[in-house]
Amino acid sequence: MDKFKILSDVWGYNSFRPGQQEIIDHLIKKEKLLAIMPTGAGKSLCYQLPALLFKNQTIVISPLKALMDDQVFALKDLGVKAERVHSGMIESEKNKVWKDFKNKKIKILYISPESLFRDSVLKILKMLRISMFVVDEAHCISKWGSDFRKEYELLRELQEIFPESNISAFTATADEETRKDIINKLTNGKGKIFLYGFNRPNLSLAVQQKTSDWKSQLLEFLIHRKEQPGIIYCLSKKLTEQCAEFLRSKGFNAFPFHAGLENERKIKTQDKFMTEDNVVVCATIAFGMGIDKANVRYIVHISLPSSMEAFYQEIGRAGRDGLESDTLLIFGLQDLFQRKRFIDISDADETFKIKEHKRLDSLIAYCDSAICRRQTLLSYFKEKCDPCGKCDNCLNPPQMIEGTEYAQMVLSAIYRTGQYFGSAYIIDVLRGVESQKVIARGHNQIKTFGVGQTASANFWKTFIRQMVSANYLIINIQRYGALQITSNGERVLRGEDEYFYRRFEFINFTKKKKDNVIDAGIIEDEKELLSALKSKRMELARKKRVPAYIIFPDRTLYQMLLHKPKTLEEMAKLNGIGPQKLDKYGEIFLSVIKNL
Ligand code: ADP
Ligand code: MG
Ligand code: ZN
């Protein structure tokens, strides 16, 4: 059977996405590879399809139970013989899977690295002459990656234990060093690297300065998104709770999510998020890797992520269905300080810390970039693109304003107080606030005291942060976040250089138009049909206890809106509807369309 036939017979797709075909061809030749493709690019299909072509079975190593469950449910629904074994299953269930696997009743088996390396398991696998081992989320094997997992280290032995089997690895995030590391550990450096674009054209990017009233900022962004699923990333558990509580008070279906919650509650929240379509989760990064919902419409960060990689991965959870989705990062100087402290108090070695600081600095530079955000983001991954035309900077090109005098006020306040204080204190001095601390130290007597009275504390916060990210000031963590003057700063202070800052204001998101793959007008006209289709999908999903998009992703529902199939033949032509889906759900959805 050829790959195109399988693509349409099993998945019901009419074409491969960029990169998929090349990767599949390579695997069919039984050659090793590491593929780096952005989240949502369709990595799973790259190994699942060849697995169906191989004579023997395929093992997929995956780090998270939820991730495995999801993939296996989706495959089974397509009629593929897939299973998984992980610690969340009861013994009898696992035994059944192993029995079926030995009898070759299972084609693709998902397993965690720790279960794989049991002697009994290795014995079975050797006997069965596994065709291919797939390492999904392969960045977990590298200490340089953003998500190192000890169990993944074991995978280095795979090639020795199974010299006859092919090995392939997949991940969405791996910089050059991480890539090398993965390919060395898994294939002795012999595998070929396939690197595909990081550009996600359907995601819009925007950054806002955090004001003291972040709740209003958040609400402004969310006000027209009550009916959409989204994630709000927060740095702390407390913030997730505050955020969810606030949104609930505004009528949102919002829930907190963090590692400290009871398991049962976590599962419940995840379930809700997966099966219902208007849930917003306020989460720490504990929420994410296992979440594979295709129609997340927005991601907001109300705290600064730890690095560009982390940021990329987190926003990557939006718009996996290819439809327009929005991202917003709201951040302030305090976040930066906190992140820097996290790095410094960690027990990593010095070189690692320096690297982490650099990664963070790149993110800050992204935040304060005056050019297209997409260009800035992609350039970090060594990729180029044209100005995107839909990020905040493209829509609203920032104005650079001459701010030498303001900068000198800041620099002088820092200089005259001994380069010993953080921004809150410096702002007090600038604004002439006679706080106890200021008076006790006599800083109400210095020349700079009160010179910046006319500007608000929020203005100064942002102004100072920009000076930090443009490297006129640094934050000295060893001195509890004291602001210190760099050589650039010294030149401005001495009047040898001018200083420009980017004008800041808050963008109005509510006006933004949506140009989805399907015209917003059609969705508006067909509101009733869409909601009928969605509730049918929900009903089926509930019955089968799977996420709604496993039945059909939004994209496929939109196709139904657009083409209104009247017969099964017409239905079969829609992208995303293969024979299995047609069989299971064709009639059901036809009757929904007919009855409206
Ligand atoms: P990731 O690369 O993040 O692992 P997935 O494998 O989960 O991405 O795929 C993301 C989405 O893309 C899924 O909903 C999948 O069904 C869809 N997809 C993958 N390949 C194709 C294709 N050739 N045509 C249409 N949709 C596809
Ligand atoms: Mg994946
Ligand atoms: Zn842009």
Short mmCIF file of C-alpha atoms in Angstrom, two decimals, residues 126-366:
data_model
loop_
_atom_site.label_atom_id
_atom_site.label_comp_id
_atom_site.label_asym_id
_atom_site.label_seq_id
_atom_site.Cartn_x
_atom_site.Cartn_y
_atom_site.Cartn_z
CA LYS A 126 13.61 -8.68 21.31
CA MET A 127 11.64 -11.73 20.42
CA LEU A 128 9.20 -9.71 18.33
CA ARG A 129 11.92 -7.90 16.34
CA ILE A 130 10.44 -4.47 16.69
CA SER A 131 10.54 -2.50 13.43
CA MET A 132 10.98 0.93 14.89
CA PHE A 133 11.42 2.73 18.19
CA VAL A 134 10.08 6.25 18.20
CA VAL A 135 11.17 8.68 20.89
CA ASP A 136 8.53 11.38 21.13
CA GLU A 137 9.27 14.64 22.97
CA ALA A 138 12.91 13.70 22.46
CA HIS A 139 14.23 16.94 23.98
CA CYS A 140 13.56 15.29 27.36
CA ILE A 141 16.76 13.31 26.87
CA SER A 142 18.98 16.37 26.86
CA LYS A 143 20.11 18.36 29.84
CA TRP A 144 20.27 21.34 27.51
CA GLY A 145 16.63 20.91 26.58
CA SER A 146 13.89 22.72 28.39
CA ASP A 147 12.46 19.65 30.05
CA PHE A 148 15.08 17.09 31.00
CA ARG A 149 13.79 13.79 32.39
CA LYS A 150 16.00 11.31 34.12
CA GLU A 151 14.15 8.27 32.77
CA TYR A 152 14.95 9.43 29.26
CA GLU A 153 18.66 8.92 29.92
CA LEU A 154 18.04 5.18 29.73
CA LEU A 155 17.16 5.51 26.08
CA ARG A 156 20.84 5.82 25.20
CA GLU A 157 21.01 2.06 25.40
CA LEU A 158 18.26 1.43 22.89
CA GLN A 159 20.48 1.18 19.82
CA GLU A 160 22.75 -1.35 21.47
CA ILE A 161 19.96 -3.52 22.76
CA PHE A 162 18.05 -3.44 19.48
CA PRO A 163 20.61 -3.13 16.70
CA GLU A 164 18.14 -4.39 14.11
CA SER A 165 15.42 -1.87 14.84
CA ASN A 166 15.24 1.62 13.47
CA ILE A 167 15.22 4.59 15.84
CA SER A 168 13.56 7.91 15.22
CA ALA A 169 13.12 10.91 17.46
CA PHE A 170 10.70 13.84 17.40
CA THR A 171 10.50 17.12 19.23
CA ALA A 172 9.23 20.66 18.84
CA THR A 173 11.98 22.42 20.71
CA ALA A 174 15.66 21.83 20.38
CA ASP A 175 18.36 24.37 19.74
CA GLU A 176 21.54 23.34 18.00
CA GLU A 177 23.23 21.97 21.07
CA THR A 178 20.20 19.98 22.13
CA ARG A 179 19.85 18.54 18.65
CA LYS A 180 23.40 17.29 18.67
CA ASP A 181 22.94 15.85 22.08
CA ILE A 182 19.82 13.92 21.07
CA ILE A 183 21.31 12.57 17.87
CA ASN A 184 24.46 11.46 19.68
CA LYS A 185 22.66 9.76 22.49
CA LEU A 186 20.09 7.95 20.37
CA THR A 187 21.96 7.18 17.16
CA ASN A 188 25.67 7.63 17.83
CA GLY A 189 25.51 10.74 15.71
CA LYS A 190 24.39 8.75 12.68
CA GLY A 191 20.82 9.90 12.34
CA LYS A 192 19.80 12.57 9.89
CA ILE A 193 18.35 15.77 11.25
CA PHE A 194 15.19 17.14 9.67
CA LEU A 195 14.53 20.67 10.75
CA TYR A 196 11.32 22.40 9.86
CA GLY A 197 10.17 25.90 10.31
CA PHE A 198 9.24 27.41 13.60
CA ASN A 199 6.91 29.85 11.97
CA ARG A 200 3.32 29.45 13.05
CA PRO A 201 1.55 31.90 10.76
CA ASN A 202 -1.84 31.40 12.39
CA LEU A 203 -0.64 32.69 15.77
CA SER A 204 -0.69 36.41 16.37
CA LEU A 205 1.87 37.80 18.78
CA ALA A 206 1.65 40.72 21.15
CA VAL A 207 3.39 42.00 24.25
CA GLN A 208 2.14 44.46 26.84
CA GLN A 209 3.82 46.22 29.70
CA LYS A 210 2.34 45.09 32.96
CA THR A 211 0.65 47.87 34.90
CA SER A 212 -0.35 47.71 38.54
CA ASP A 213 -3.76 46.70 37.26
CA TRP A 214 -3.04 43.51 35.36
CA LYS A 215 -6.59 42.34 35.85
CA SER A 216 -7.96 45.06 33.61
CA GLN A 217 -5.32 44.32 31.03
CA LEU A 218 -6.30 40.70 31.04
CA LEU A 219 -9.97 41.48 30.84
CA GLU A 220 -9.47 43.82 27.92
CA PHE A 221 -7.88 40.99 25.98
CA LEU A 222 -10.45 38.39 27.04
CA ILE A 223 -13.64 40.35 26.92
CA HIS A 224 -14.74 38.94 23.56
CA ARG A 225 -13.40 35.48 24.19
CA LYS A 226 -15.80 34.12 26.76
CA GLU A 227 -16.85 31.34 24.45
CA GLN A 228 -13.34 30.28 23.52
CA PRO A 229 -10.94 27.84 25.14
CA GLY A 230 -7.66 29.34 26.31
CA ILE A 231 -4.79 29.10 28.73
CA ILE A 232 -3.39 31.79 30.99
CA TYR A 233 0.08 31.01 32.24
CA CYS A 234 1.04 32.30 35.68
CA LEU A 235 4.28 31.97 37.57
CA SER A 236 2.88 31.01 40.95
CA LYS A 237 0.17 28.82 42.37
CA LYS A 238 -1.30 31.78 44.15
CA LEU A 239 -1.55 33.75 40.95
CA THR A 240 -3.38 30.93 39.18
CA GLU A 241 -5.97 30.96 41.97
CA GLN A 242 -6.32 34.73 41.95
CA CYS A 243 -6.60 34.82 38.23
CA ALA A 244 -9.24 32.09 38.02
CA GLU A 245 -11.25 33.67 40.80
CA PHE A 246 -11.17 37.03 39.10
CA LEU A 247 -12.26 35.60 35.74
CA ARG A 248 -15.04 33.60 37.35
CA SER A 249 -16.34 36.78 38.92
CA LYS A 250 -16.51 38.19 35.39
CA GLY A 251 -18.52 35.24 34.12
CA PHE A 252 -15.77 33.12 32.63
CA ASN A 253 -15.66 29.35 32.94
CA ALA A 254 -12.22 29.58 34.56
CA PHE A 255 -10.23 27.10 36.64
CA PRO A 256 -6.84 27.17 38.33
CA PHE A 257 -4.31 24.45 37.65
CA HIS A 258 -1.00 23.81 39.39
CA ALA A 259 1.13 20.99 40.74
CA GLY A 260 -0.15 21.52 44.27
CA LEU A 261 -3.74 20.59 43.50
CA GLU A 262 -5.18 17.23 44.40
CA ASN A 263 -4.89 14.72 41.62
CA GLU A 264 -8.58 14.30 41.28
CA ARG A 265 -9.07 18.00 40.83
CA LYS A 266 -6.34 18.19 38.24
CA ILE A 267 -7.86 15.41 36.22
CA LYS A 268 -11.27 17.01 36.43
CA THR A 269 -9.97 20.33 35.18
CA GLN A 270 -8.08 18.69 32.36
CA ASP A 271 -11.18 16.74 31.37
CA LYS A 272 -13.29 19.86 31.34
CA PHE A 273 -10.75 21.68 29.26
CA MET A 274 -10.52 18.85 26.79
CA THR A 275 -14.22 18.17 26.37
CA GLU A 276 -15.84 21.59 26.74
CA ASP A 277 -15.20 24.52 24.50
CA ASN A 278 -15.36 27.60 26.66
CA VAL A 279 -12.96 26.73 29.44
CA VAL A 280 -10.06 28.95 30.39
CA VAL A 281 -7.39 27.42 32.59
CA CYS A 282 -5.16 29.66 34.70
CA ALA A 283 -2.12 27.50 35.08
CA THR A 284 1.48 27.15 36.00
CA ILE A 285 3.64 25.30 33.50
CA ALA A 286 2.49 22.09 35.19
CA PHE A 287 -0.36 22.35 32.71
CA GLY A 288 0.72 21.80 29.19
CA MET A 289 2.73 18.91 27.93
CA GLY A 290 -0.10 16.46 28.29
CA ILE A 291 -2.59 18.85 26.86
CA ASP A 292 -3.20 18.23 23.25
CA LYS A 293 -6.29 20.21 22.45
CA ALA A 294 -6.38 21.35 18.88
CA ASN A 295 -8.62 24.38 19.16
CA VAL A 296 -7.06 26.42 21.96
CA ARG A 297 -7.79 29.93 20.71
CA TYR A 298 -5.48 32.02 22.87
CA ILE A 299 -2.56 31.89 25.26
CA VAL A 300 -1.87 34.69 27.69
CA HIS A 301 1.21 34.92 29.86
CA ILE A 302 0.67 37.13 32.86
CA SER A 303 4.12 36.20 34.10
CA LEU A 304 7.34 36.02 32.19
CA PRO A 305 8.23 32.52 30.89
CA SER A 306 11.66 31.15 31.73
CA SER A 307 13.15 31.34 28.26
CA MET A 308 12.45 31.81 24.59
CA GLU A 309 12.11 28.03 24.20
CA ALA A 310 9.62 27.79 27.01
CA PHE A 311 7.69 30.73 25.63
CA TYR A 312 7.62 29.22 22.16
CA GLN A 313 6.44 25.89 23.46
CA GLU A 314 3.74 27.46 25.59
CA ILE A 315 2.26 29.67 22.88
CA GLY A 316 2.55 26.65 20.57
CA ARG A 317 -0.39 25.12 22.40
CA ALA A 318 -2.72 27.56 20.66
CA GLY A 319 -4.13 27.00 17.20
CA ARG A 320 -2.96 23.50 16.51
CA ASP A 321 -5.92 23.15 14.18
CA GLY A 322 -4.39 25.81 11.96
CA LEU A 323 -7.05 28.42 12.67
CA GLU A 324 -6.27 31.96 13.78
CA SER A 325 -5.32 32.19 17.45
CA ASP A 326 -3.89 34.97 19.57
CA THR A 327 -1.13 35.20 22.11
CA LEU A 328 -0.36 37.94 24.57
CA LEU A 329 2.55 38.31 26.95
CA ILE A 330 2.10 40.76 29.79
CA PHE A 331 5.25 41.37 31.75
CA GLY A 332 6.99 43.77 34.05
CA LEU A 333 10.30 44.40 35.70
CA GLN A 334 9.37 42.49 38.83
CA ASP A 335 8.93 39.32 36.75
CA LEU A 336 12.34 39.74 35.26
CA PHE A 337 13.87 40.14 38.68
CA GLN A 338 12.12 37.03 39.93
CA ARG A 339 13.20 34.94 36.97
CA LYS A 340 16.78 36.04 37.38
CA ARG A 341 16.64 35.07 41.02
CA PHE A 342 15.23 31.65 40.18
CA ILE A 343 18.23 30.99 38.00
CA ASP A 344 20.70 32.21 40.58
CA ILE A 345 19.36 30.25 43.50
CA SER A 346 19.08 27.02 41.49
CA ASP A 347 21.85 24.53 42.15
CA ALA A 348 22.98 24.29 38.55
CA ASP A 349 26.63 24.94 37.74
CA GLU A 350 27.95 28.33 36.64
CA THR A 351 28.08 27.75 32.88
CA PHE A 352 24.54 26.49 32.97
CA LYS A 353 23.43 29.57 34.86
CA ILE A 354 25.13 31.89 32.40
CA LYS A 355 23.38 30.11 29.57
CA GLU A 356 20.04 30.39 31.31
CA HIS A 357 20.55 34.11 31.89
CA LYS A 358 21.28 34.51 28.21
CA ARG A 359 18.16 32.62 27.22
CA LEU A 360 16.17 34.88 29.49
CA ASP A 361 17.84 37.97 28.05
CA SER A 362 16.74 36.94 24.57
CA LEU A 363 13.20 36.78 25.79
CA ILE A 364 13.48 40.24 27.28
CA ALA A 365 14.85 41.52 24.02
CA TYR A 366 11.82 39.98 22.33
#
